[in-house]
Each structure stands twice: as structure tokens, then as C-alpha cells.
Short mmCIF file of C-alpha atoms and ligand atoms in Angstrom, two decimals:
data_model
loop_
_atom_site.label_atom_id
_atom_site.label_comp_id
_atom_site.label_asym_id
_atom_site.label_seq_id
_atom_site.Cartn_x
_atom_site.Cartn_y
_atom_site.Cartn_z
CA UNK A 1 27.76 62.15 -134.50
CA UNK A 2 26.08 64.57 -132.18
CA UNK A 3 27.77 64.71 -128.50
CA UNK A 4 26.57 66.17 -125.53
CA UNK A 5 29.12 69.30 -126.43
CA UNK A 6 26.95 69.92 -129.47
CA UNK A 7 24.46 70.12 -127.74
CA UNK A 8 24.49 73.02 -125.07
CA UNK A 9 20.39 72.94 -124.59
CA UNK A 10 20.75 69.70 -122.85
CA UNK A 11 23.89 70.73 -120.70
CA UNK A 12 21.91 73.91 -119.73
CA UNK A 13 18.76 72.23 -118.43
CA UNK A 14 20.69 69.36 -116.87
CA UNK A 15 22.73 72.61 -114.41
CA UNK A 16 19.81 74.15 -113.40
CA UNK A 17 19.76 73.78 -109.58
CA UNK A 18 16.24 73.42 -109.40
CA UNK A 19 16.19 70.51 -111.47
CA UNK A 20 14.61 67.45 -109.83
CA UNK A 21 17.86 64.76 -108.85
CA UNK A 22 15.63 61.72 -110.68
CA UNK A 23 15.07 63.51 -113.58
CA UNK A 24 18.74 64.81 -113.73
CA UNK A 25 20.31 61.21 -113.46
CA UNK A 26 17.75 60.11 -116.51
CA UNK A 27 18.90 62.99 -118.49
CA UNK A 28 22.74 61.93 -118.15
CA UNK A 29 21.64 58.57 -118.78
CA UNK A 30 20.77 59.78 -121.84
CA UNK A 31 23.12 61.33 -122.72
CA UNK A 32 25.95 59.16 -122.32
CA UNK A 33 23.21 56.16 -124.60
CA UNK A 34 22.58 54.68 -121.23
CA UNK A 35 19.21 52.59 -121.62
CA UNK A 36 15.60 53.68 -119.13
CA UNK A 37 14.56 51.48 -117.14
CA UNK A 38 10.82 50.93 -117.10
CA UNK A 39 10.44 53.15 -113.33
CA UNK A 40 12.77 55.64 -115.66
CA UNK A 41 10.04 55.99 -118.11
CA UNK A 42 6.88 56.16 -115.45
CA UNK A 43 9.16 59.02 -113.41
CA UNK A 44 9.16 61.13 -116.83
CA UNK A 45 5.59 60.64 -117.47
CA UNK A 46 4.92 62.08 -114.04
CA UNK A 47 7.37 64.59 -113.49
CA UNK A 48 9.21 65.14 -116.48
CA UNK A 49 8.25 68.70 -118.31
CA UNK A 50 7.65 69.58 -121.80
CA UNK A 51 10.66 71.68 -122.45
CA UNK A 52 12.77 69.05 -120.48
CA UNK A 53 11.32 66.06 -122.43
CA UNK A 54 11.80 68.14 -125.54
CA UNK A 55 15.30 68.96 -125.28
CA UNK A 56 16.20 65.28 -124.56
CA UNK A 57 14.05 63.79 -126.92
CA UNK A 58 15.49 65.81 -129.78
CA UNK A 59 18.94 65.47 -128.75
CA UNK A 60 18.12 61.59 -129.41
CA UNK A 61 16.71 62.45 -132.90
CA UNK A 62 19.65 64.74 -133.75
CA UNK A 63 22.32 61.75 -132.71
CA UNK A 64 20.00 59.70 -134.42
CA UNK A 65 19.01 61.14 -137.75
CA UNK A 66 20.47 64.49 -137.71
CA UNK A 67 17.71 67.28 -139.36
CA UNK A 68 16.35 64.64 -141.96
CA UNK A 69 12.43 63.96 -142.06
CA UNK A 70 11.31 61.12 -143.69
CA UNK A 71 8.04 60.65 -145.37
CA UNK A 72 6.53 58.64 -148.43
CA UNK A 73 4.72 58.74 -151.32
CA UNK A 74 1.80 56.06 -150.80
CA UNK A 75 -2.14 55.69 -150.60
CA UNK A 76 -4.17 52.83 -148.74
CA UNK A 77 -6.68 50.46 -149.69
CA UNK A 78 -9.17 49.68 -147.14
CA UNK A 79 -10.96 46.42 -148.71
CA UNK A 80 -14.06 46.45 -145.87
CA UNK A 81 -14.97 48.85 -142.71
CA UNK A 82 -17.41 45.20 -141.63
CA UNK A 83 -15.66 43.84 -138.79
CA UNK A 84 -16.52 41.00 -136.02
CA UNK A 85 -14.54 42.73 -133.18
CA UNK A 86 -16.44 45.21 -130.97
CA UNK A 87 -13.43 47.73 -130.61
CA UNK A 88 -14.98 50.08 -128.04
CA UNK A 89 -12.82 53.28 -129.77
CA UNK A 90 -13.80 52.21 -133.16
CA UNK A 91 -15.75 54.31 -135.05
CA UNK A 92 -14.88 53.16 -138.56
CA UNK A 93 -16.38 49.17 -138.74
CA UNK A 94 -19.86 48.06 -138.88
CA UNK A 95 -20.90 44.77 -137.69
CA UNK A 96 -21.52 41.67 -139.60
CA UNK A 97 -25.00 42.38 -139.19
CA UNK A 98 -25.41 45.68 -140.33
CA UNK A 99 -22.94 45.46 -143.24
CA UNK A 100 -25.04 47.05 -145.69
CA UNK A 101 -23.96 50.37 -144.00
CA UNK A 102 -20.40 49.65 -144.89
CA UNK A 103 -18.61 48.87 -147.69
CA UNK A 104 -17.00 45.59 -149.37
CA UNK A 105 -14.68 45.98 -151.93
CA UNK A 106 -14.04 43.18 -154.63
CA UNK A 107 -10.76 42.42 -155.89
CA UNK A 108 -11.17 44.19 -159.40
CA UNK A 109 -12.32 47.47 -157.22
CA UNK A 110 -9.13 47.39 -155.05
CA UNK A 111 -6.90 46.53 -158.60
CA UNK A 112 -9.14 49.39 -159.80
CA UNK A 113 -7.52 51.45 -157.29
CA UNK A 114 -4.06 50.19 -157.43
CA UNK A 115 -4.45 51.29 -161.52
CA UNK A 116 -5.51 55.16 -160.62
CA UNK A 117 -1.72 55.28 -159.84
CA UNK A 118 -0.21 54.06 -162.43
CA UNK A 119 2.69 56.46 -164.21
CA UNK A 120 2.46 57.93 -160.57
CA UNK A 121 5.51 57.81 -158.45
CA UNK A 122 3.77 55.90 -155.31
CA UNK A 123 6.03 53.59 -153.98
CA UNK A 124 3.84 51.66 -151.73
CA UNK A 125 0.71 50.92 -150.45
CA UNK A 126 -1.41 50.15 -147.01
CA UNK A 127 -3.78 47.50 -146.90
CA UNK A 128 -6.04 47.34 -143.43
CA UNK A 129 -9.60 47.08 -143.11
CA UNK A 130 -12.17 45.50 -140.64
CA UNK A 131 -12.25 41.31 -140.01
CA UNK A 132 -14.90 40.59 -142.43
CA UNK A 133 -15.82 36.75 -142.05
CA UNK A 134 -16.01 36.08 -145.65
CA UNK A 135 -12.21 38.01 -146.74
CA UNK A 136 -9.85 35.02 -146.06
CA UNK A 137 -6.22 34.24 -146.57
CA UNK A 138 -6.99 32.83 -149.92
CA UNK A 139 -9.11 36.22 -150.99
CA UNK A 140 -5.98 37.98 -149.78
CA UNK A 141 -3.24 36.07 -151.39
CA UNK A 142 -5.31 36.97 -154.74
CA UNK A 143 -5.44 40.32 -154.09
CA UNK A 144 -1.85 40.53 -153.13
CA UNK A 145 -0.20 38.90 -156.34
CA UNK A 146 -3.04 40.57 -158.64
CA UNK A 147 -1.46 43.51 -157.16
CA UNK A 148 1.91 42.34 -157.56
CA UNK A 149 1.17 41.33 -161.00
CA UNK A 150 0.34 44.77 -162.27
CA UNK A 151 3.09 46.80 -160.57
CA UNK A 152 5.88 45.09 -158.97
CA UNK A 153 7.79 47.89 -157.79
CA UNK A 154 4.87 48.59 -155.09
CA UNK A 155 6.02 47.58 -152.01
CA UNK A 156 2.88 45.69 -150.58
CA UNK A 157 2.00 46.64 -146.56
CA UNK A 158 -0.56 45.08 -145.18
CA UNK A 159 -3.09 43.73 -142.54
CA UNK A 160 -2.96 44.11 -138.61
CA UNK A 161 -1.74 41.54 -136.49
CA UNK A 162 -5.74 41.41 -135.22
CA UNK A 163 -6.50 40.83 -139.44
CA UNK A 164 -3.79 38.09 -140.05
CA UNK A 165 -4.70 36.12 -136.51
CA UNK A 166 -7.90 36.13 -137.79
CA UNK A 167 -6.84 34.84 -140.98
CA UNK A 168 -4.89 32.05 -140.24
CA UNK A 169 -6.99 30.81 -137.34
CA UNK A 170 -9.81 30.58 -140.01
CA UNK A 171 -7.41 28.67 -142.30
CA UNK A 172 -6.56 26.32 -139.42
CA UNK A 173 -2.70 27.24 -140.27
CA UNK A 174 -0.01 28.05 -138.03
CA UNK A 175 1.33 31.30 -138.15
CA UNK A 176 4.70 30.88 -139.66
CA UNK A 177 2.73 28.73 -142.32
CA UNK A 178 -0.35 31.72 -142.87
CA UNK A 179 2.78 34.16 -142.83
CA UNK A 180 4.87 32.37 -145.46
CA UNK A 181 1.92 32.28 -148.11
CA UNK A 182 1.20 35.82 -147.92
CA UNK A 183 4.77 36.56 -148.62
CA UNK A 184 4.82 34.26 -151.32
CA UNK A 185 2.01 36.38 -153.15
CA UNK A 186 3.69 39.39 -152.43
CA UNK A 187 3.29 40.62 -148.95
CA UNK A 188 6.43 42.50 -148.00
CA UNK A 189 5.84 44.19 -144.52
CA UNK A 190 3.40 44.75 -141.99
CA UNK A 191 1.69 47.54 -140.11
CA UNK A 192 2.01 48.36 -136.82
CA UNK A 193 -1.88 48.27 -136.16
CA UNK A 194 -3.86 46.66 -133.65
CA UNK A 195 -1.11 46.75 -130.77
CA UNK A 196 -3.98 49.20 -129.15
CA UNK A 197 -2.43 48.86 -125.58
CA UNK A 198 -0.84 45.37 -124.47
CA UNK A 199 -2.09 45.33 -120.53
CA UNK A 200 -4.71 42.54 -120.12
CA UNK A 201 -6.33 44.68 -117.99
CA UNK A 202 -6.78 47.42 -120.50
CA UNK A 203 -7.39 45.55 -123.59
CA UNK A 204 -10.24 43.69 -121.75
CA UNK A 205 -11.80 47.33 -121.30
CA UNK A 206 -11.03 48.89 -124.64
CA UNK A 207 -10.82 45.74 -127.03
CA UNK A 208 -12.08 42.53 -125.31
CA UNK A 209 -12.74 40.37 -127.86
CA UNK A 210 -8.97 40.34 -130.65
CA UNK A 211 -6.12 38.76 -130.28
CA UNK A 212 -4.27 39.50 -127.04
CA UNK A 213 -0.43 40.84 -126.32
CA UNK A 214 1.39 37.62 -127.08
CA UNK A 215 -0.49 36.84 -130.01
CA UNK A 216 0.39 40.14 -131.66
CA UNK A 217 3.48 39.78 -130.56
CA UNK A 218 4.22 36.55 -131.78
CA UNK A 219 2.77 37.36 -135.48
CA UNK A 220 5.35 40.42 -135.41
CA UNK A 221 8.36 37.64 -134.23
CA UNK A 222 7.69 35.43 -137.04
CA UNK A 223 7.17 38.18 -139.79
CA UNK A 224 10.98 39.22 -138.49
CA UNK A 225 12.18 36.05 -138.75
CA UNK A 226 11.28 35.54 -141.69
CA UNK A 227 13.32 38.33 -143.03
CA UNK A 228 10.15 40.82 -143.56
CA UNK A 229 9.80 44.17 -141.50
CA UNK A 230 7.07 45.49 -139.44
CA UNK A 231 5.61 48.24 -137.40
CA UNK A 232 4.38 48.91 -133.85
CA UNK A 233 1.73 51.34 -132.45
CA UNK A 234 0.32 52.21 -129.12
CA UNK A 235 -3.29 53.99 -128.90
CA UNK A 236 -2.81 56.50 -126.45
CA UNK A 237 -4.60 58.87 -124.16
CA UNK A 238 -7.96 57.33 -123.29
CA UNK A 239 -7.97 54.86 -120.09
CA UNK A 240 -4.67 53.83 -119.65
CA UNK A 241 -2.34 55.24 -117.19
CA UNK A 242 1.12 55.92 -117.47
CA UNK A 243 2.82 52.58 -116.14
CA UNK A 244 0.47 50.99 -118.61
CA UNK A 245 1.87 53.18 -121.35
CA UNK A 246 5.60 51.78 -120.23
CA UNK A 247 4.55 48.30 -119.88
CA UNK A 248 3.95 48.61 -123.50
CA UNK A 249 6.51 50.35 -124.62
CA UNK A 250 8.81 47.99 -122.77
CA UNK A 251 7.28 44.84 -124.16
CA UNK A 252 7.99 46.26 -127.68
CA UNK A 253 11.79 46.83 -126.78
CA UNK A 254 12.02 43.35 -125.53
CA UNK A 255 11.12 42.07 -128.78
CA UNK A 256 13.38 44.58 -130.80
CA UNK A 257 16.34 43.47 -128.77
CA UNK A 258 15.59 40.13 -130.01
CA UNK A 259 14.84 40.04 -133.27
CA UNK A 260 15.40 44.24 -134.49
CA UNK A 261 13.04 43.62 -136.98
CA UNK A 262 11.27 46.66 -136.44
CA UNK A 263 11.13 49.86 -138.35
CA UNK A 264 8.84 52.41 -136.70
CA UNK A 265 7.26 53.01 -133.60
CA UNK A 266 3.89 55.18 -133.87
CA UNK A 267 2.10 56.68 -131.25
CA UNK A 268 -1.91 56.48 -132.21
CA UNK A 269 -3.57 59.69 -130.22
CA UNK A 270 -7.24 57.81 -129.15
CA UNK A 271 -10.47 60.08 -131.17
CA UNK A 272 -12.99 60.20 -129.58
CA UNK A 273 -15.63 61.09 -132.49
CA UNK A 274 -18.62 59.07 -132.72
CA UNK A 275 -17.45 55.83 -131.22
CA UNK A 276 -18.32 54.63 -127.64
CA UNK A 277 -15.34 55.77 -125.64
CA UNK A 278 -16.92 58.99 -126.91
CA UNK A 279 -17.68 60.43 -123.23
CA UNK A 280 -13.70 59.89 -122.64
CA UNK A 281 -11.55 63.32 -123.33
CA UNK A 282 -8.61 63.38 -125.46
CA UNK A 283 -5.13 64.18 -124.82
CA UNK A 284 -3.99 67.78 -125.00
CA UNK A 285 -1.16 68.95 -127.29
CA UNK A 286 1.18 68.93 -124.14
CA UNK A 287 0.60 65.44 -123.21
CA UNK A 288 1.08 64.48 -127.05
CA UNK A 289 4.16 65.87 -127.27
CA UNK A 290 5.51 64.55 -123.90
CA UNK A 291 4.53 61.49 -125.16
CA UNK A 292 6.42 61.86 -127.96
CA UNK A 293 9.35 62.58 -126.73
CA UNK A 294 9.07 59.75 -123.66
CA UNK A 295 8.84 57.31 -126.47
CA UNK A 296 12.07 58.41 -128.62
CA UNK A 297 14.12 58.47 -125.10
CA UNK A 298 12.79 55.20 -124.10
CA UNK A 299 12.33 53.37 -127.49
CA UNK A 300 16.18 53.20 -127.78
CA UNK A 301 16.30 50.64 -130.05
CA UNK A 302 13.54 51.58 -132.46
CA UNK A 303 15.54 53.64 -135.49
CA UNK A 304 12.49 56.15 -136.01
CA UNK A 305 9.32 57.17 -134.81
CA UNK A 306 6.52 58.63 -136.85
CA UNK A 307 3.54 60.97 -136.25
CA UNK A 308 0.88 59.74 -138.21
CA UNK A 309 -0.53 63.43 -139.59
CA UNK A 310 -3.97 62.05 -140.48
CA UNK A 311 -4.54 61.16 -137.34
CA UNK A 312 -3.07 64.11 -135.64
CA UNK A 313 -3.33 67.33 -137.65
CA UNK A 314 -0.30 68.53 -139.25
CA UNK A 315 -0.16 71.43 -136.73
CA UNK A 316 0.90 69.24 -134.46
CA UNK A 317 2.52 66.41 -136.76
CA UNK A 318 4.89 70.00 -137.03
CA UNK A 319 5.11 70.07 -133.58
CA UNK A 320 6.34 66.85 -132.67
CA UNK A 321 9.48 67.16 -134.90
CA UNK A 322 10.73 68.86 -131.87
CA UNK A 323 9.60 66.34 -129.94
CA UNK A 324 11.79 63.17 -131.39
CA UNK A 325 9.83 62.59 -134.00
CA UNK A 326 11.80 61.89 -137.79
CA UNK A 327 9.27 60.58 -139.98
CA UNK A 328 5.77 61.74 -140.69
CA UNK A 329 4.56 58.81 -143.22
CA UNK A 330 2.84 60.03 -146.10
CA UNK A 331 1.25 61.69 -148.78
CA UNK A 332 -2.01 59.11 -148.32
CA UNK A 333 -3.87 60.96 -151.30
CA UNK A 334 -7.26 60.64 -149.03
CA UNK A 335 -7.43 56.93 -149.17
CA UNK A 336 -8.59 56.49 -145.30
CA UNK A 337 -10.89 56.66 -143.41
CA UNK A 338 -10.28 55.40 -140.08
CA UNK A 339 -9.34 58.63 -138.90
CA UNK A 340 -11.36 60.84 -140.33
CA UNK A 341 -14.10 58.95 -139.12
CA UNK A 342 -12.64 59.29 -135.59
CA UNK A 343 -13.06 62.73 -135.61
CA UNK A 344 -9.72 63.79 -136.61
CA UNK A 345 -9.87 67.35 -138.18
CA UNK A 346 -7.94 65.87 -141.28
CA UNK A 347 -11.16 65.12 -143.28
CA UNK A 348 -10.03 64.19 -146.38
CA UNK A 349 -6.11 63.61 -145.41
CA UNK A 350 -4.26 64.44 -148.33
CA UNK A 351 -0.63 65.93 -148.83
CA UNK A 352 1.32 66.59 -151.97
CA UNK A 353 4.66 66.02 -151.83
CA UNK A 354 5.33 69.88 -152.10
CA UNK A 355 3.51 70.32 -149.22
CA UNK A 356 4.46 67.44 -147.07
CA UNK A 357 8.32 68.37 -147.33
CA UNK A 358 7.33 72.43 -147.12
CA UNK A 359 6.09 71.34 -143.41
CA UNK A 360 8.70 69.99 -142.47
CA UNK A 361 10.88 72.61 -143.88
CA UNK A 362 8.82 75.32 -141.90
CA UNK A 363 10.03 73.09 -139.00
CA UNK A 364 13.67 73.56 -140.06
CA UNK A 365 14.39 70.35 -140.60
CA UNK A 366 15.02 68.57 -143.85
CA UNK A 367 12.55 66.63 -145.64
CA UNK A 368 13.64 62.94 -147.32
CA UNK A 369 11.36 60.78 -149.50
CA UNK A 370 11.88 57.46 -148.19
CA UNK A 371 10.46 54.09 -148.97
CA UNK A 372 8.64 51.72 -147.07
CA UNK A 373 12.04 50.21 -145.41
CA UNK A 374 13.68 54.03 -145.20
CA UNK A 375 15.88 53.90 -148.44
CA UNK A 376 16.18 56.86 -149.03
CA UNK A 377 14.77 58.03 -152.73
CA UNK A 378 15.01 62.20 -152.95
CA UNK A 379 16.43 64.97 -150.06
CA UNK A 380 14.39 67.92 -150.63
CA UNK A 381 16.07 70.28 -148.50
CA UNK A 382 17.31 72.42 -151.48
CA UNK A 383 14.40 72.10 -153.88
CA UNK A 384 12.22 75.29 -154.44
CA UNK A 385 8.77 74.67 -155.22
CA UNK A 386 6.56 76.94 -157.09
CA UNK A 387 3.02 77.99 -155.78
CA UNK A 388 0.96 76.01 -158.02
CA UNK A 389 3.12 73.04 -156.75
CA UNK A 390 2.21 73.97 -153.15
CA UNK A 391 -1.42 74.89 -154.16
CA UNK A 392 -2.17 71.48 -156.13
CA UNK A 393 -3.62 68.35 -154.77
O1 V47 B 401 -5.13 49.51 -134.62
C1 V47 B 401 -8.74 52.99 -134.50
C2 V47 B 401 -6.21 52.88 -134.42
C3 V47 B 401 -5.10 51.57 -135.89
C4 V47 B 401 -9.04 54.88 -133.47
O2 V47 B 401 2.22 50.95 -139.56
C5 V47 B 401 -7.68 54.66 -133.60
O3 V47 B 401 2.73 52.64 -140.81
C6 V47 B 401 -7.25 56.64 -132.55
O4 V47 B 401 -2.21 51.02 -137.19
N1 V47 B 401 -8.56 56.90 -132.36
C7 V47 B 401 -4.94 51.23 -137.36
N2 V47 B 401 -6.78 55.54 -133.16
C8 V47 B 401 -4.02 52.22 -138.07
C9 V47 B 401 -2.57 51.89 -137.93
C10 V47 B 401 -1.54 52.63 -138.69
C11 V47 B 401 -1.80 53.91 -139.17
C12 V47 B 401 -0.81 54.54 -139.90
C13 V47 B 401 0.39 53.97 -140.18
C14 V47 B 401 0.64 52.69 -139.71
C15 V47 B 401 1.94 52.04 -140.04
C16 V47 B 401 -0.32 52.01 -138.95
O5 V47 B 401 -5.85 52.75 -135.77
C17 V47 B 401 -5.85 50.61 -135.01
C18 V47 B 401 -6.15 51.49 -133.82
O6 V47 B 401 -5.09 51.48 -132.92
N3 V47 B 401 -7.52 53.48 -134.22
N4 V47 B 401 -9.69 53.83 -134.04
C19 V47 B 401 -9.48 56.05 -132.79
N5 V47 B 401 -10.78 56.30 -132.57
FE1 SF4 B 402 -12.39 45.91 -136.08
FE2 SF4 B 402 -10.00 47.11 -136.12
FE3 SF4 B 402 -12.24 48.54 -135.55
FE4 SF4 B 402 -11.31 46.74 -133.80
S1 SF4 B 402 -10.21 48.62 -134.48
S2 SF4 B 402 -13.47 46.97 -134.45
S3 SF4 B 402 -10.49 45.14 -135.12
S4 SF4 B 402 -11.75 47.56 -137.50
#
């Protein structure tokens, strides 16, 4: 285990005279595994600097997870892009109305997909789409044990909180009830998605119109207790301002304490291509990375947190492994679109797994194939790969 005497960056910064007394007490905090309190986390956002946050943050990831990386070998399925909401940074759904300019996918086209990989060493895969009216639980529970069916090692993630609330308020069920059927045909874990930001007062600007904080909450509560793991997100960088940032993040870590059913905490950097927060900038590099590395010191009790590469480049998915960050999800074999849509510059986000552990190698740290729930499957710190490796798709 890494202590602060391992760790003479942190004991550096924390002498510096000049050092501001607040942000000196939150560093020994730190380091002695002290938890932030939520003023804590709104004084780093304001004052606390890159290099500062940095040092901290990966001091956390060191204790935490040493040099290892995690990512995974998966792909998503993305049954529709038609959606009722009216998600004002959405630029991937369509309306009900104008579906024809989106797609629907049957269940033989999304089996159809699931087949392409077979004799390939996926190990799971990422169902989310748009709330299309006509895609209910039943249509879903097919899917999932059609899925199941074909290739039961797959571990099956799927559907947003805003997806299954949807769901299971159309099938008049309760959510422990909706919950338990999907798991029955398969369903093994959910994705963090739809979290956006919590803050009534944001959501009613950015997302007026899906289900609210408690309600995702409360979907993520009964997935944990009933034994199934989950993720949480927060889309960053567009109207919110810090405190709203920590009311989030501190909502989240109320819920972990009780129930420490989740996984992964991943930041979501708000695009702004072709969607109708489009006028609002986004985030510089330096404000990702502080971001990053104010979530891994306040997030204590959240074992990892992921950049999402699609979403952010993988110059700076690199980046933010100095930053806290352990995990980078996965290979994704240009299966979504949400993203690219967006505006990210990852059109057609697609990583081998020579190349996804060379990037993290280039960041000296050491890449691990995990799977969905972070067994680990293959360290590739010591595997040489040969150009046409690092060349293919
Ligand atoms: O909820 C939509 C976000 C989310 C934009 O759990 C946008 O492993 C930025 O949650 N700019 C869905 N973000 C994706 C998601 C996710 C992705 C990867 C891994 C996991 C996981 C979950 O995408 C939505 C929303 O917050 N989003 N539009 C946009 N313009
Ligand atoms: Fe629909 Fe999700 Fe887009 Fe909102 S973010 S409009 S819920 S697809």
C-alpha cells in the first residue's frame, strides 16, 4: 500500500509556503483517507490547481490501484436513436415524429449483431438507445434472453435509468418487479447513463422532461439490492456550476455508502455538435482534467473511475491517467454513435486491443483486460506487440 512516504510529490506541494491553508488541510485530509466534505470539493473546484489536483488525485489512484489500467473488450448495440425526451444536449435521437430519419432495429438485426462476434473474445456488451414508445419491457426481455441464448458468457449491460423508468412505468410495474424480469432474461448490470446532472434546477434547463434525481436514484438502489452492479455518470461542463457538480457527486456517495453497489464513476464531457446547447462552449483540457482528479479525491468510495475515450479523444483519455483515472472502458469496435454524433473527434471510435493497452503503456502505466465487474482476464504490461497488431482494426 502506497503511504504518504512513497509518495514525495505530494509531501513537496503540501511544504510549499505559498500554498493556500484550505487547500493544504484538504490535501492532508487526503492523505491520511480522511473523507471531503461537500465545501471541500467546491474550494478545489475554485482554487485548487492542475498540478495540485493532479498530484493528489493520482496519489489516490496509486493507493488505490497501483499502475494498472483497466479496459475491456466489448461493442454496443444501440436498438433505436427515436426518443420521446427532448434532451436539450442531445444530438443523437429523433422524435417520434420524425422517426423515419432514425433508425429501429428488430430483434434478429441486434442478434445479427451479437453473431458478427462470435469466435471473438468480447466479453460484454452495451445496450442504450433512445425511449422509443413502441420498445417495451417485453421487446427487451426477448432481446435479452435471445441474446443470452446464443452466447451466455456475454455479460449483458444495458438501458439507462431514463430507458428502464420508462419501461416499467409503461408496464404499470414497480421497479423492483420491472427490475427482477429483466434479470431473469439475462440482464446483468446497468449503465451509468442518464444521471446528466441531479440539481432540479439544472435538469429542468438541460433535460426537463425524464425521470428526475430520486427516480434514477432509486432504479440504481434496487438494481444493488438485488445483487446486480451499476454505473454512474455526470455530464459535465455546459451550465452547471461547480456546487452543482458537488451536489452530484455527493448524492452518488450517499448512495454508495449505503448500498456499494457501484462500480464506476464516469465523467461525460457535454459536446456541443449539432444539438441545441450548441451556442454553449465546452470545457478545456484543464478543466477536464481538474475535474478528473476532483472526482477521484472526492468519490472516495467509488473503486474506479473511467474516461470514456469515445467521448473524449484518446489524447486526453491519456491524459487523465494522471489525473485519477484507472480504467478507460473499451475497445467499442465503432458500435456508437452518441458521441460521434456529438461532435466528438472520435468518428468512428474504434480501438484494438493492441492499441488500447499501447496507450496506456505510453502513459506508463500498465494495461489490464478486465470484465464488466473488473475481474481481471489478461495484464499486458509485458506483452510486445508487433506492428501489424498495432496497425489492424
Ligand atoms: O446519459 C448524450 C450522454 C449518456 C451528449 O456505464 C452526452 O459504462 C456529452 O451513459 N455530450 C449515455 N454527453 C452514455 C453513457 C455511458 C457511456 C459509456 C459508458 C457508460 C458506462 C455509460 O451520454 C447520456 C448523456 O449523459 N450524452 N449527449 C453530449 N452531447
Ligand atoms: Fe433521449 Fe437519451 Fe437523447 Fe435524452 S439523452 S433525448 S433520453 S436519447
Amino acid at each position: 500500500m502506497t503511504t504518504r512516504n512513497d509518495y514525495p510529490a505530494v509531501e513537496i506541494l503540501l511544504q510549499d509556503g505559498s500554498l493556500d491553508k484550505a487547500l493544504k488541510t484538504i490535501g492532508e485530509k487526503v492523505l491520511s483517507q480522511e473523507r471531503l466534505t461537500p465545501d471541500e470539493g467546491i474550494l478545489l473546484f475554485e482554487k485548487g490547481d492542475l498540478s495540485y489536483l493532479g498530484a493528489l488525485a493520482n496519489f489516490v489512484r496509486v493507493r488505490m490501484h497501483g499502475d494498472k489500467t483497466y479496459f475491456n473488450r466489448n461493442f454496443h448495440i444501440e436498438p433505436t436513436n427515436v426518443c420521446i425526451f427532448t434532451c436539450k444536449f442531445c444530438s443523437y435521437s429523433r422524435s417520434y415524429k420524425h422517426r423515419e430519419e432514425g433508425w429501429e432495429l428488430s430483434i434478429d438485426q441486434m442478434l445479427d449483431i451479437v453473431k458478427k462476434y462470435d469466435g471473438q473474445p468480447v466479453t460484454e456488451v452495451h445496450i442504450v438507445g433512445g425511449v422509443h414508445p413502441k420498445m417495451n419491457l417485453e421487446f427487451f426481455c426477448e432481446l435479452l434472453s435471445k441474446i443470452k441464448a446464443h452466447r451466455p458468457d456475454l455479460h449483458l449491460k444495458g438501458f439507462t435509468a431514463v430507458e428502464l423508468d420508462y419501461m416499467f412505468r409503461k408496464a404499470k410495474l414497480s421497479v423492483e418487479e420491472g427490475m427482477k424480469m429483466l434479470r431473469d432474461a439475462g440482464l446483468q448490470s446497468l449503465p451509468g447513463g442518464g444521471a446528466e446532472i441531479f440539481h432540479p434546477d439544472i435538469r429542468a434547463q438541460i433535460c426537463h422532461d425524464k425521470v428526475d434525481a430520486d427516480g434514477w436514484l432509486n432504479i440504481h438502489k434496487t438494481a444493488h439490492q438485488l445483487g446486480m452492479h451499476t454505473n454512474a455518470t455526470m455530464l459535465y461542463g455546459h451550465l452547471e456550476q461547480y456546487w452543482h457538480r458537488v451536489d452530484h457527486m455527493e448524492r452518488l456517495r450517499q448512495l454508495q455508502d449505503e448500498t456499494k453497489g457501484f462500480n464506476t464513476f464516469i465523467p461525460l464531457k457535454f459536446r456541443n455538435g449539432d444539438n441545441e446547447m450548441s451556442h454553449v462552449p465546452e470545457s478545456s483540457v484543464i478543466e477536464d482534467l481538474r475535474l478528473y482528479a476532483i472526482a477521484r479525491l472526492y468519490m472516495d468510495n467509488f473503486p474506479h473511475l473511467k474516461a470514456y475515450w469515445p467521448m473524449l479523444g484518446r489524447n486526453s483519455a491519456q491524459l487523465t491517467l494522471s489525473f485519477g483515472v484507472n480504467d478507460l472502458d473499451g475497445t467499442i469496435d465503432d458500435t456508437t454513435k452518441i458521441y460521434s454524433m456529438a461532435g466528438s473527434e472520435e468518428q468512428n471510435p474504434s480501438m484494438n486491443t493492441a492499441q488500447l493497452a499501447m496507450l496506456i503503456k505510453q502513459a506508463g502505466r500498465r494495461p489490464v483486460e478486465r470484465d464488466t465487474v473488473y475481474n481481471e482476464i489478461k495484464d499486458y504490461t509485458d506483452v510486445v506487440f508487433s506492428e501489424e497488431e498495432l496497425m489492424a482494426r
